[in-house]
Structures are given as C-alpha cells and as structure tokens.
C-alpha cells in the first residue's frame, strides 16, 4: 500500500478520528459528574492478551482486566491472522498520532531513512519489549506495559501510580521525536503489539 494512498484513505482516517474522539469523550466525561470514572484500560486488547498469560501462570487476571479485554485480545489476534494489521492501521491511537507526526517531518523536510545497519537490530527491540512485557505480566499479574506505554502515560497526564515516570517519559519522547524523523518509528522498533502481530 503506497504511503500517499494510505494518507488519503477517508475510511481509515474516519476510523482513526472516531477512536481519538471516543478517547476524548472518556477523558472529559468525568468533568460532567455522575460518578463516571475514566478507565483507559477498559478496551485494551493487548492487556487482555497479557492477562491470559498471567491467568495461565498464576491463576489471576492482570490489574482490572476481565473477560471483555480477553475477548478483545483474542479478537485482535484472530483479526491479525485473518486480515493483517488492521488494528495497527485503523484503530491504534499511538499509530494514528505518530503517523500524523510523520507528516510534520515530511513537511519540515527532516524525514530520514533509518540506516540499514541500524534498521534490523532496532527492529529486534520490539520483540525484547514483547518478551519482557509478557514475562513480567505473567509472573506479577500486573500489566508491565503500563509502566512505559506512551498512550497510558499521556491519557493519565503521567499521574497514574502504575507509571514509572522515567520509562514513560523516555518512551513518549522516543515515540514523538522518532515519528517525526523516521517513518513509523514506534511501530517498527518499539511496539510490543506490533511484534506480536508480526509473529
């Protein structure tokens, strides 16, 4: 799929904007009272998949994960097997934002190709992160990805107690600056869900 076509695909852009609008609603809904609590984990398919590992290993679900997240995770897995990286391309908020940041890099003429000598070794990083995330989740029943996940950090304004501030800041800066300079930097090199999708 050409880059130009992907940026002009109105259906895809519509899905991306819809997801971001729904996240915005979850963020501002508590301001209107009614006892509503914003839960940004509630529809996390990767959290659901990670929870399966902790359930199998120590018989507990991770954090606030439940059957809904597990079903979302299994649905994601089936979707990846049948139709490829639909979640990454249409639904992932980090993917959407970093892709749009990449357009800024193009406009400012600072986009670069990752040197071939670095590209392949860097692509291995996301598999290391996937392994560490699954391992620590299945042994502690806490979602390790929350410690560094840029999405989780930003929607909680870096205030959630599950966030390791240093990890989250480094990951967020890498995601933002990497996206501006290198195409799909987070997706190619650091996203554990991208690694799982590749597998």
CSV table of C-alpha atoms in Angstrom, one decimal:
chain,number,residue,atom,x,y,z
A,1,UNK,CA,0.0,0.0,0.0
A,2,UNK,CA,1.5,3.3,-1.0
A,3,UNK,CA,2.1,6.0,1.6
A,4,UNK,CA,0.1,8.6,-0.4
A,5,UNK,CA,-2.9,6.4,-0.7
A,6,UNK,CA,-2.9,5.5,2.9
A,7,UNK,CA,-3.0,9.2,4.0
A,8,UNK,CA,-5.8,9.8,1.6
A,9,UNK,CA,-8.0,6.8,2.6
A,10,UNK,CA,-11.1,8.5,4.1
A,11,UNK,CA,-12.4,5.4,5.7
A,12,UNK,CA,-9.2,4.8,7.5
A,13,UNK,CA,-8.9,8.4,8.6
A,14,UNK,CA,-12.5,8.3,9.7
A,15,UNK,CA,-11.8,5.3,12.0
A,16,UNK,CA,-8.7,6.9,13.4
A,17,UNK,CA,-10.6,10.1,14.2
A,18,UNK,CA,-13.5,8.1,15.7
A,19,UNK,CA,-11.2,6.3,18.1
A,20,UNK,CA,-9.5,9.5,19.2
A,21,UNK,CA,-12.9,11.2,19.6
A,22,UNK,CA,-14.1,8.2,21.8
A,23,UNK,CA,-10.9,8.5,23.9
A,24,UNK,CA,-11.5,12.3,24.2
A,25,UNK,CA,-15.0,11.5,25.5
A,26,UNK,CA,-13.7,9.1,28.1
A,27,UNK,CA,-11.2,11.8,29.2
A,28,UNK,CA,-13.7,14.6,29.6
A,29,UNK,CA,-16.8,12.6,30.7
A,30,UNK,CA,-15.8,12.7,34.4
A,31,UNK,CA,-16.0,16.6,34.3
A,32,UNK,CA,-19.8,16.2,34.0
A,33,UNK,CA,-20.1,14.3,37.2
A,34,UNK,CA,-22.4,11.3,37.7
A,35,UNK,CA,-19.7,9.2,39.3
A,36,UNK,CA,-18.2,8.3,36.0
A,37,UNK,CA,-14.5,7.2,36.2
A,38,UNK,CA,-12.3,7.3,33.1
A,39,UNK,CA,-10.9,3.8,32.5
A,40,UNK,CA,-8.5,3.8,29.7
A,41,UNK,CA,-7.6,0.2,30.2
A,42,UNK,CA,-11.1,-1.0,29.7
A,43,UNK,CA,-10.8,-1.7,25.9
A,44,UNK,CA,-7.1,-2.7,25.8
A,45,UNK,CA,-6.7,-5.8,23.7
A,46,UNK,CA,-3.0,-6.2,24.4
A,47,UNK,CA,-3.8,-6.0,28.1
A,48,UNK,CA,-6.3,-8.8,27.6
A,49,UNK,CA,-3.8,-11.0,25.8
A,50,UNK,CA,-1.2,-10.3,28.5
A,51,UNK,CA,-3.8,-11.3,31.1
A,52,UNK,CA,-4.2,-14.7,29.6
A,53,UNK,CA,-0.6,-15.3,30.3
A,54,UNK,CA,-0.9,-14.3,34.0
A,55,UNK,CA,-4.1,-16.4,34.3
A,56,UNK,CA,-2.4,-19.4,32.9
A,57,UNK,CA,0.7,-19.0,35.0
A,58,UNK,CA,-0.6,-17.8,38.4
A,59,UNK,CA,-4.4,-18.1,38.0
A,60,UNK,CA,-5.1,-14.3,38.3
A,61,UNK,CA,-6.1,-11.7,35.8
A,62,UNK,CA,-3.8,-8.7,35.4
A,63,UNK,CA,-4.9,-5.4,37.0
A,64,UNK,CA,-8.6,-4.7,36.2
A,65,UNK,CA,-8.6,-6.9,33.2
A,66,UNK,CA,-11.7,-9.2,32.7
A,67,UNK,CA,-13.4,-11.3,30.1
A,68,UNK,CA,-14.1,-8.2,27.9
A,69,UNK,CA,-10.4,-7.4,27.5
A,70,UNK,CA,-9.6,-11.1,26.9
A,71,UNK,CA,-12.2,-11.3,24.2
A,72,UNK,CA,-10.9,-8.1,22.6
A,73,UNK,CA,-7.4,-9.6,22.7
A,74,UNK,CA,-8.5,-12.8,21.2
A,75,UNK,CA,-10.5,-10.9,18.6
A,76,UNK,CA,-7.4,-8.9,17.8
A,77,UNK,CA,-5.3,-12.0,17.4
A,78,UNK,CA,-7.8,-13.6,15.1
A,79,UNK,CA,-8.1,-10.4,13.1
A,80,UNK,CA,-4.3,-10.2,12.7
A,81,UNK,CA,-4.2,-13.8,11.5
A,82,UNK,CA,-7.1,-13.3,9.0
A,83,UNK,CA,-6.6,-9.8,7.7
A,84,UNK,CA,-3.3,-8.4,8.9
A,85,UNK,CA,-2.5,-5.3,10.9
A,86,UNK,CA,-6.0,-3.8,10.8
A,87,UNK,CA,-5.8,-2.7,14.5
A,88,UNK,CA,-2.4,-1.0,14.0
A,89,UNK,CA,-3.5,0.8,10.8
A,90,UNK,CA,-7.1,1.8,11.7
A,91,UNK,CA,-7.6,1.7,15.5
A,92,UNK,CA,-4.3,2.2,17.4
A,93,UNK,CA,-4.2,5.7,18.9
A,94,UNK,CA,-0.3,5.7,19.1
A,95,UNK,CA,-0.2,4.5,15.4
A,96,UNK,CA,-2.5,7.3,14.3
A,97,UNK,CA,-0.8,10.1,16.2
A,98,UNK,CA,2.7,9.1,15.3
A,99,UNK,CA,1.7,8.7,11.6
A,100,UNK,CA,0.4,12.2,11.6
A,101,UNK,CA,3.5,13.5,13.3
A,102,UNK,CA,5.4,11.9,10.5
A,103,UNK,CA,3.6,14.2,8.1
A,104,UNK,CA,5.1,17.1,10.0
A,105,UNK,CA,8.5,15.6,9.5
A,106,UNK,CA,7.8,15.4,5.7
A,107,UNK,CA,6.6,19.0,5.7
A,108,UNK,CA,9.6,20.2,7.5
A,109,UNK,CA,11.8,18.1,5.3
A,110,UNK,CA,13.6,16.3,8.2
A,111,UNK,CA,12.3,12.8,7.5
A,112,UNK,CA,15.2,10.3,7.1
A,113,UNK,CA,15.5,6.6,6.3
A,114,UNK,CA,16.9,4.5,9.1
A,115,UNK,CA,20.4,3.3,8.1
A,116,UNK,CA,20.3,-0.3,7.0
A,117,UNK,CA,23.0,-1.2,9.6
A,118,UNK,CA,20.7,0.0,12.4
A,119,UNK,CA,17.3,-0.9,11.0
A,120,UNK,CA,17.4,-4.7,11.5
A,121,UNK,CA,19.0,-4.6,15.0
A,122,UNK,CA,16.5,-1.9,16.1
A,123,UNK,CA,13.6,-4.0,14.8
A,124,UNK,CA,14.5,-6.6,17.4
A,125,UNK,CA,13.8,-4.2,20.3
A,126,UNK,CA,10.1,-4.6,20.0
A,127,UNK,CA,10.4,-8.4,20.4
A,128,UNK,CA,12.5,-7.8,23.5
A,129,UNK,CA,9.8,-5.5,24.9
A,130,UNK,CA,7.1,-8.1,24.0
A,131,UNK,CA,9.0,-10.8,25.9
A,132,UNK,CA,9.6,-8.5,28.9
A,133,UNK,CA,6.0,-7.3,29.0
A,134,UNK,CA,4.5,-10.8,28.8
A,135,UNK,CA,7.1,-12.3,31.3
A,136,UNK,CA,6.6,-9.6,34.0
A,137,UNK,CA,2.8,-9.6,33.5
A,138,UNK,CA,2.5,-13.4,33.8
A,139,UNK,CA,4.8,-13.5,36.9
A,140,UNK,CA,3.4,-10.5,38.8
A,141,UNK,CA,-0.2,-10.2,37.4
A,142,UNK,CA,0.5,-6.5,36.8
A,143,UNK,CA,0.5,-5.1,33.3
A,144,UNK,CA,4.2,-4.3,32.8
A,145,UNK,CA,3.4,-2.3,29.6
A,146,UNK,CA,1.6,0.3,31.8
A,147,UNK,CA,5.0,1.3,33.2
A,148,UNK,CA,6.2,2.7,29.9
A,149,UNK,CA,3.3,2.8,27.5
A,150,UNK,CA,3.1,6.4,25.9
A,151,UNK,CA,-0.6,6.1,25.4
A,152,UNK,CA,-1.3,5.1,29.0
A,153,UNK,CA,1.1,7.8,30.3
A,154,UNK,CA,-0.4,10.6,28.2
A,155,UNK,CA,-4.1,9.9,28.8
A,156,UNK,CA,-3.3,9.9,32.6
A,157,UNK,CA,-1.1,13.0,32.2
A,158,UNK,CA,1.8,11.0,33.7
A,159,UNK,CA,0.0,10.9,37.0
A,160,UNK,CA,-1.1,7.2,37.4
A,161,UNK,CA,0.7,5.3,40.1
A,162,UNK,CA,1.3,2.3,37.7
A,163,UNK,CA,3.5,4.5,35.5
A,164,UNK,CA,7.3,4.5,36.0
A,165,UNK,CA,7.9,8.1,35.2
A,166,UNK,CA,11.3,7.8,33.7
A,167,UNK,CA,10.3,4.9,31.4
A,168,UNK,CA,7.1,6.7,30.3
A,169,UNK,CA,8.9,10.0,29.5
A,170,UNK,CA,11.7,8.2,27.6
A,171,UNK,CA,9.1,6.1,25.6
A,172,UNK,CA,6.9,9.1,24.9
A,173,UNK,CA,9.8,11.3,23.7
A,174,UNK,CA,11.1,8.5,21.5
A,175,UNK,CA,7.7,7.9,20.1
A,176,UNK,CA,7.2,11.6,19.2
A,177,UNK,CA,10.6,12.5,18.0
A,178,UNK,CA,11.1,9.2,16.3
A,179,UNK,CA,7.9,9.6,14.4
A,180,UNK,CA,8.8,13.0,13.1
A,181,UNK,CA,12.2,11.9,11.8
A,182,UNK,CA,11.7,8.2,10.9
A,183,UNK,CA,8.6,6.7,9.3
A,184,UNK,CA,6.5,4.6,11.8
A,185,UNK,CA,9.4,4.6,14.3
A,186,UNK,CA,7.3,3.4,17.3
A,187,UNK,CA,5.5,0.7,15.3
A,188,UNK,CA,8.7,-0.6,13.7
A,189,UNK,CA,11.0,-0.6,16.6
A,190,UNK,CA,9.3,-0.3,20.0
A,191,UNK,CA,5.7,-1.6,19.9
A,192,UNK,CA,5.2,-5.0,21.6
A,193,UNK,CA,1.8,-5.4,20.0
A,194,UNK,CA,3.5,-4.8,16.6
A,195,UNK,CA,5.9,-7.6,17.4
A,196,UNK,CA,3.1,-9.9,18.4
A,197,UNK,CA,1.3,-9.0,15.1
A,198,UNK,CA,4.4,-9.9,13.2
A,199,UNK,CA,4.7,-13.3,14.9
